[in-house]
Coordinates of C-alpha atoms in Angstrom, one line a residue:
M4 CA 111.8 126.9 83.4
R5 CA 109.7 123.8 83.3
L6 CA 109.6 120.3 84.6
I7 CA 109.6 117.6 81.9
S8 CA 109.8 113.8 81.8
L9 CA 113.2 112.5 80.8
D10 CA 111.9 111.3 77.5
E11 CA 111.0 114.8 76.5
Y12 CA 114.6 116.1 76.8
H13 CA 116.3 117.6 73.7
P14 CA 120.0 118.4 74.2
Q15 CA 120.1 121.0 71.3
T16 CA 117.4 123.2 72.8
M17 CA 117.4 122.6 76.6
E18 CA 119.7 122.9 79.6
L19 CA 119.3 121.9 83.2
A20 CA 117.5 124.5 85.3
R21 CA 117.9 122.6 88.6
P22 CA 120.6 120.1 89.8
V23 CA 120.0 116.4 89.7
F24 CA 120.8 114.6 93.0
D25 CA 122.1 111.1 93.6
K26 CA 121.0 108.8 96.5
F27 CA 123.3 110.5 98.9
R28 CA 121.6 113.9 98.1
R29 CA 124.8 115.0 96.4
I30 CA 124.6 116.9 93.1
L31 CA 124.9 114.4 90.3
L32 CA 124.5 117.0 87.6
A33 CA 124.8 120.8 88.0
Q34 CA 122.3 123.2 86.5
G35 CA 123.2 125.3 83.5
R36 CA 124.5 122.5 81.3
S37 CA 123.2 120.2 78.6
I38 CA 123.1 116.5 79.1
H39 CA 125.0 114.1 76.9
P40 CA 123.2 111.0 75.7
T41 CA 125.6 108.8 77.8
I42 CA 124.5 110.7 80.9
L43 CA 120.9 110.5 79.8
K44 CA 121.3 106.8 79.7
K45 CA 122.7 106.7 83.2
L46 CA 119.8 108.8 84.5
E47 CA 117.4 106.4 82.8
D48 CA 119.2 103.5 84.4
L49 CA 118.8 105.2 87.8
D50 CA 115.1 105.5 87.0
I51 CA 115.2 109.2 87.3
R52 CA 112.2 110.2 85.3
Y53 CA 111.9 114.0 85.6
I54 CA 114.2 117.0 85.2
F55 CA 113.9 120.8 85.3
V56 CA 115.0 122.5 82.1
E57 CA 115.3 125.9 80.6
D58 CA 114.4 126.3 76.9
A59 CA 112.9 128.9 74.6
V60 CA 109.3 127.8 75.2
S61 CA 109.6 128.1 79.0
K62 CA 111.4 131.4 79.1
G63 CA 110.2 133.6 82.0
I64 CA 108.4 130.7 83.9
T65 CA 109.6 130.9 87.5
M66 CA 107.6 128.0 89.0
E67 CA 107.1 130.1 92.2
E68 CA 104.3 127.7 93.2
M69 CA 106.8 124.9 93.7
V70 CA 108.4 124.4 97.1
D71 CA 111.9 125.8 97.6
M72 CA 114.2 123.1 96.4
P73 CA 116.9 123.3 99.2
T74 CA 114.1 123.3 101.8
W75 CA 112.5 120.2 100.1
I76 CA 115.9 118.4 100.2
E77 CA 116.4 119.3 103.8
C78 CA 113.0 118.0 104.8
I79 CA 113.6 114.8 102.9
Q80 CA 116.9 114.4 104.8
A81 CA 115.1 114.9 108.1
V82 CA 112.6 112.2 107.3
Q83 CA 115.3 109.8 106.3
K84 CA 117.1 110.5 109.6
T85 CA 113.9 109.9 111.5
Y86 CA 113.5 106.5 109.8
D87 CA 117.1 105.6 110.4
A88 CA 116.9 106.5 114.1
L89 CA 113.9 104.2 114.6
K90 CA 115.6 101.4 112.7
Q91 CA 118.7 101.8 115.0
K92 CA 116.4 102.0 118.1
A93 CA 117.8 105.5 118.8
P94 CA 115.8 108.2 120.6
F95 CA 112.9 109.6 118.4
P96 CA 114.2 112.9 116.9
L97 CA 111.0 114.8 117.8
K98 CA 112.6 118.3 117.6
D99 CA 113.9 117.6 114.1
V100 CA 110.5 116.4 113.0
Q101 CA 108.8 119.5 114.5
L102 CA 111.3 121.8 112.8
T103 CA 110.6 120.0 109.5
V104 CA 106.9 120.4 110.0
K105 CA 107.4 124.1 110.6
K106 CA 109.4 124.5 107.4
L107 CA 106.8 122.7 105.4
V108 CA 103.9 124.8 106.9
D109 CA 105.9 128.0 106.2
E110 CA 106.4 126.9 102.5
V111 CA 102.7 126.3 102.0
Y112 CA 101.4 129.4 103.7
K113 CA 103.5 131.7 101.6
R114 CA 102.0 130.3 98.3
S115 CA 98.6 130.6 96.9
A116 CA 98.9 127.1 95.3
V117 CA 101.3 124.2 95.8
V118 CA 103.0 122.3 93.0
L119 CA 104.9 119.2 94.0
V120 CA 108.3 118.0 92.8
P121 CA 107.8 114.4 91.6
T122 CA 109.7 111.9 93.7
T123 CA 111.0 110.4 90.5
F124 CA 113.1 113.5 90.2
L125 CA 115.4 111.8 92.8
A126 CA 117.3 108.6 92.9
E127 CA 115.1 105.6 93.9
E128 CA 116.6 105.3 97.5
L129 CA 115.3 108.8 98.4
R130 CA 111.8 108.5 97.0
H131 CA 110.1 107.0 100.0
Y132 CA 111.2 110.0 102.1
A133 CA 110.3 112.5 99.4
H134 CA 106.9 110.9 99.1
A135 CA 106.3 111.6 102.9
V136 CA 107.3 115.2 102.4
N137 CA 105.0 115.6 99.4
V138 CA 102.0 114.1 101.1
S139 CA 102.6 116.4 104.0
L140 CA 102.8 119.5 101.7
L141 CA 99.5 118.6 100.1
S142 CA 97.8 117.9 103.4
I143 CA 98.9 121.2 104.7
Q144 CA 97.5 123.0 101.7
L145 CA 94.1 121.2 102.2
G146 CA 94.1 122.0 105.9
K147 CA 94.9 125.6 105.2
K148 CA 92.1 126.0 102.7
K149 CA 89.7 124.1 104.9
G150 CA 90.2 126.8 107.6
L151 CA 92.1 124.7 110.2
N152 CA 94.1 126.8 112.7
Q153 CA 97.9 126.6 112.8
L154 CA 98.0 124.1 115.7
Q155 CA 95.6 121.8 113.9
V156 CA 97.5 122.1 110.6
K157 CA 100.7 121.2 112.4
D158 CA 99.1 118.1 113.9
L159 CA 97.9 117.2 110.4
A160 CA 101.3 117.9 108.9
L161 CA 103.2 115.8 111.4
G162 CA 100.8 112.8 111.0
S163 CA 101.0 113.1 107.2
L164 CA 104.8 113.4 107.2
L165 CA 105.1 110.2 109.2
H166 CA 102.0 108.4 107.8
D167 CA 104.2 105.5 106.6
I168 CA 106.5 105.4 109.7
G169 CA 105.3 101.8 110.4
K170 CA 107.2 100.7 107.4
V171 CA 110.3 100.9 109.5
Q172 CA 109.2 97.6 111.0
T173 CA 106.9 96.1 108.3
E174 CA 106.1 96.6 104.7
D175 CA 102.7 94.7 104.8
E176 CA 99.2 96.0 105.2
N177 CA 99.6 96.3 109.0
H178 CA 102.1 99.2 108.7
P179 CA 99.4 101.8 109.6
E180 CA 98.8 100.0 112.9
V181 CA 102.5 99.7 113.6
G182 CA 103.0 103.4 112.8
F183 CA 100.2 104.3 115.2
E184 CA 101.9 102.4 118.0
I185 CA 105.2 104.1 117.3
L186 CA 103.7 107.6 117.4
R187 CA 101.2 107.2 120.3
K188 CA 104.0 106.1 122.6
N189 CA 105.5 109.6 122.3
R190 CA 103.5 111.8 124.7
E191 CA 104.5 115.0 122.8
I192 CA 102.9 113.8 119.6
S193 CA 99.1 114.4 119.3
L194 CA 96.9 111.3 119.2
L195 CA 95.3 113.0 116.1
S196 CA 98.7 112.8 114.4
A197 CA 99.0 109.2 115.3
H198 CA 95.5 108.5 113.9
V199 CA 96.6 109.9 110.6
A200 CA 99.2 107.1 110.4
Y201 CA 96.6 104.6 111.7
Q202 CA 93.8 105.4 109.3
H203 CA 95.4 106.7 106.0
H204 CA 94.4 103.4 104.2
E205 CA 90.9 103.3 105.6
T206 CA 88.0 104.2 103.3
L207 CA 84.4 105.4 103.8
D208 CA 82.9 102.2 102.5
G209 CA 84.8 100.0 105.0
S210 CA 87.0 98.3 102.3
G211 CA 90.2 99.8 103.6
K212 CA 93.0 98.6 105.9
P213 CA 94.0 97.7 108.6
R214 CA 90.6 97.5 110.4
G215 CA 88.0 98.1 107.7
V216 CA 86.3 100.9 109.7
N217 CA 83.6 103.0 108.0
S218 CA 83.1 106.7 107.5
S219 CA 81.9 107.6 111.0
Q220 CA 85.1 106.1 112.5
I221 CA 87.6 107.7 110.2
H222 CA 89.1 111.0 111.4
E223 CA 89.0 113.9 108.8
Y224 CA 92.8 114.4 109.1
A225 CA 93.3 110.8 108.0
Q226 CA 91.0 111.3 105.0
I227 CA 93.0 114.4 104.0
C228 CA 96.2 112.4 104.2
A229 CA 94.6 109.5 102.3
L230 CA 93.7 111.9 99.4
A231 CA 97.2 113.4 99.4
N232 CA 98.8 109.9 99.5
T233 CA 96.7 108.6 96.6
Y234 CA 97.4 111.7 94.5
E235 CA 101.2 111.6 95.2
N236 CA 101.6 107.9 94.6
M237 CA 99.7 108.0 91.3
T238 CA 101.5 111.1 89.9
S239 CA 105.0 110.3 91.2
K240 CA 105.3 106.5 91.4
E241 CA 102.8 105.4 88.8
G242 CA 103.3 108.3 86.3
Y243 CA 99.8 109.5 85.8
A244 CA 99.2 113.1 84.8
P245 CA 97.6 115.3 87.5
H246 CA 94.3 115.6 85.6
E247 CA 94.0 111.8 85.2
V248 CA 94.5 111.4 89.0
L249 CA 91.9 114.0 89.8
E250 CA 89.5 112.1 87.6
F251 CA 90.2 108.9 89.5
I252 CA 89.8 110.7 92.8
M253 CA 86.4 112.1 91.7
S254 CA 85.3 108.5 90.8
K255 CA 86.0 107.5 94.5
S256 CA 84.0 110.4 95.9
G257 CA 81.5 109.1 98.5
Y258 CA 83.1 105.6 98.4
W259 CA 86.7 106.1 99.5
F260 CA 86.7 109.8 100.3
K261 CA 84.3 112.4 101.7
E262 CA 82.6 114.3 98.9
E263 CA 83.4 117.6 100.7
L264 CA 87.1 116.8 100.8
V265 CA 87.2 115.6 97.2
Q266 CA 85.6 118.9 96.1
L267 CA 88.2 120.9 98.1
F268 CA 91.0 118.8 96.7
I269 CA 89.8 119.4 93.1
R270 CA 89.6 123.2 93.7
E271 CA 93.0 123.5 95.4
V272 CA 95.4 121.1 93.5
P273 CA 96.6 122.5 90.2
I274 CA 95.6 120.2 87.3
Y275 CA 98.2 121.7 85.0
P276 CA 101.5 122.8 86.8
P277 CA 103.5 125.7 85.3
G278 CA 105.6 124.5 82.3
T279 CA 103.0 122.1 81.1
K280 CA 102.4 122.3 77.3
V281 CA 98.8 122.0 76.4
K282 CA 96.4 122.2 73.4
L283 CA 93.3 124.4 73.8
N284 CA 89.8 123.7 72.5
T285 CA 90.6 126.3 69.7
G286 CA 93.4 124.0 68.4
E287 CA 96.1 126.5 69.6
E288 CA 99.1 125.2 71.6
A289 CA 100.1 126.9 74.8
I290 CA 102.3 126.6 77.9
I291 CA 101.1 127.1 81.5
T292 CA 103.0 130.0 82.9
R293 CA 101.5 130.5 86.4
V294 CA 98.9 129.2 88.8
Y295 CA 97.5 132.3 90.6
K296 CA 93.8 133.2 90.9
N297 CA 92.4 129.7 90.4
P298 CA 94.4 126.5 90.4
Q299 CA 92.1 125.0 87.7
R300 CA 92.2 128.1 85.4
P301 CA 95.9 129.0 85.2
D302 CA 97.7 131.7 83.2
I303 CA 99.0 130.6 79.8
R304 CA 101.2 131.7 76.9
L305 CA 100.1 131.0 73.4
L306 CA 103.0 129.4 71.6
N307 CA 102.2 130.7 68.1
S308 CA 102.1 134.4 69.2
D309 CA 103.7 134.6 72.7
T310 CA 100.4 136.2 73.8
E311 CA 99.9 135.8 77.6
L312 CA 96.5 135.5 79.2
S313 CA 94.6 134.0 82.1
L314 CA 92.0 131.3 81.6
V315 CA 90.1 132.9 84.5
D316 CA 89.4 135.9 82.2
H317 CA 88.6 133.8 79.2
P318 CA 85.9 131.3 80.3
T319 CA 85.4 129.9 76.7
L320 CA 89.0 128.7 76.5
L321 CA 89.5 125.2 77.7
V322 CA 92.5 122.8 77.9
S323 CA 91.7 119.8 75.7
E324 CA 94.9 117.8 76.1
V325 CA 98.5 117.8 77.4
I326 CA 101.3 117.7 74.9
A327 CA 104.5 115.7 75.4
D328 CA 107.5 115.8 73.0
N329 CA 108.5 112.2 73.5
D330 CA 109.7 111.6 70.0
K331 CA 112.7 114.0 70.4
Y332 CA 114.1 111.9 73.2
K333 CA 113.5 108.6 71.5
K334 CA 115.3 109.8 68.4
T335 CA 118.3 111.1 70.5
M336 CA 118.6 107.8 72.4
D337 CA 118.1 105.6 69.3
T338 CA 121.0 107.5 67.6
Y339 CA 123.2 107.1 70.7
K340 CA 122.4 103.4 71.0
E341 CA 123.3 102.8 67.3
K342 CA 126.6 104.5 67.8
E343 CA 127.2 102.5 71.0
G344 CA 126.5 99.3 69.1
T345 CA 129.1 100.0 66.5
Q346 CA 131.9 100.4 69.0

């Protein structure tokens, strides 16, 4: 199994490995089937950009590093209910939020590395809530690797999960302050969690929002959330590859983000998720099969020989570029559109 962009799909060689969901979290397409060009066009119209597929090249890849899909969907649903409750001025569903945080913490702690499901795997109406879940997952991973205790990780996770809660009332640059006010009014929510929402757009150099505070005034939890938020937005919303985003984050080390946290982020976030096709410095093509010992040195399978090896054990082997089979999809869709035009 592997996660591909929609423009890499080839109906003759691939079938769905995971269901595709609509905006109501209902199954739009079931797994185990190929996708007709007419359905591909509908997915394209819905702006669904990623799908999970099974094909010959990804045989045996389990993607065990990725969060459990039903749990991911449940957590997205819980975030949506929380936003809806606040919009309707209903009681804050704290118990549901705390249960969601526990689920996310459990998911991260049973994995050595965390690979996110892009929010563009879902219909557009769900992406804001999926973004919140993904930011929380990344923040938990960083908190775990930084050595925070479980209580500290839960405070970080809750703040990260609700970092954009202020958008219930406003979409402008003041949403962090609005979110802080919403969270701090609940006595059962830690002020540290509230400050994650308050400061997740602040930067070390004082150029951030809403207050333009500098490094000494920004809590570390907020910095962790800011890193996760930047990464998630750039990979899911803006479509950058993970290694491109990590390069951008490194360029902001010491300016936007603490150098120590940037180094931690680089060590712990997989550059090449399982299922990614790559070219090595030897010219050979390979597919990432597992992220295990070192997130930056994954296990691979050479495509010309099916030889499996770990880059940890072969330090001279390097990934030189990511391979995407975009031409296949374009040819499929061009053929479909020509047929459609003659009808």
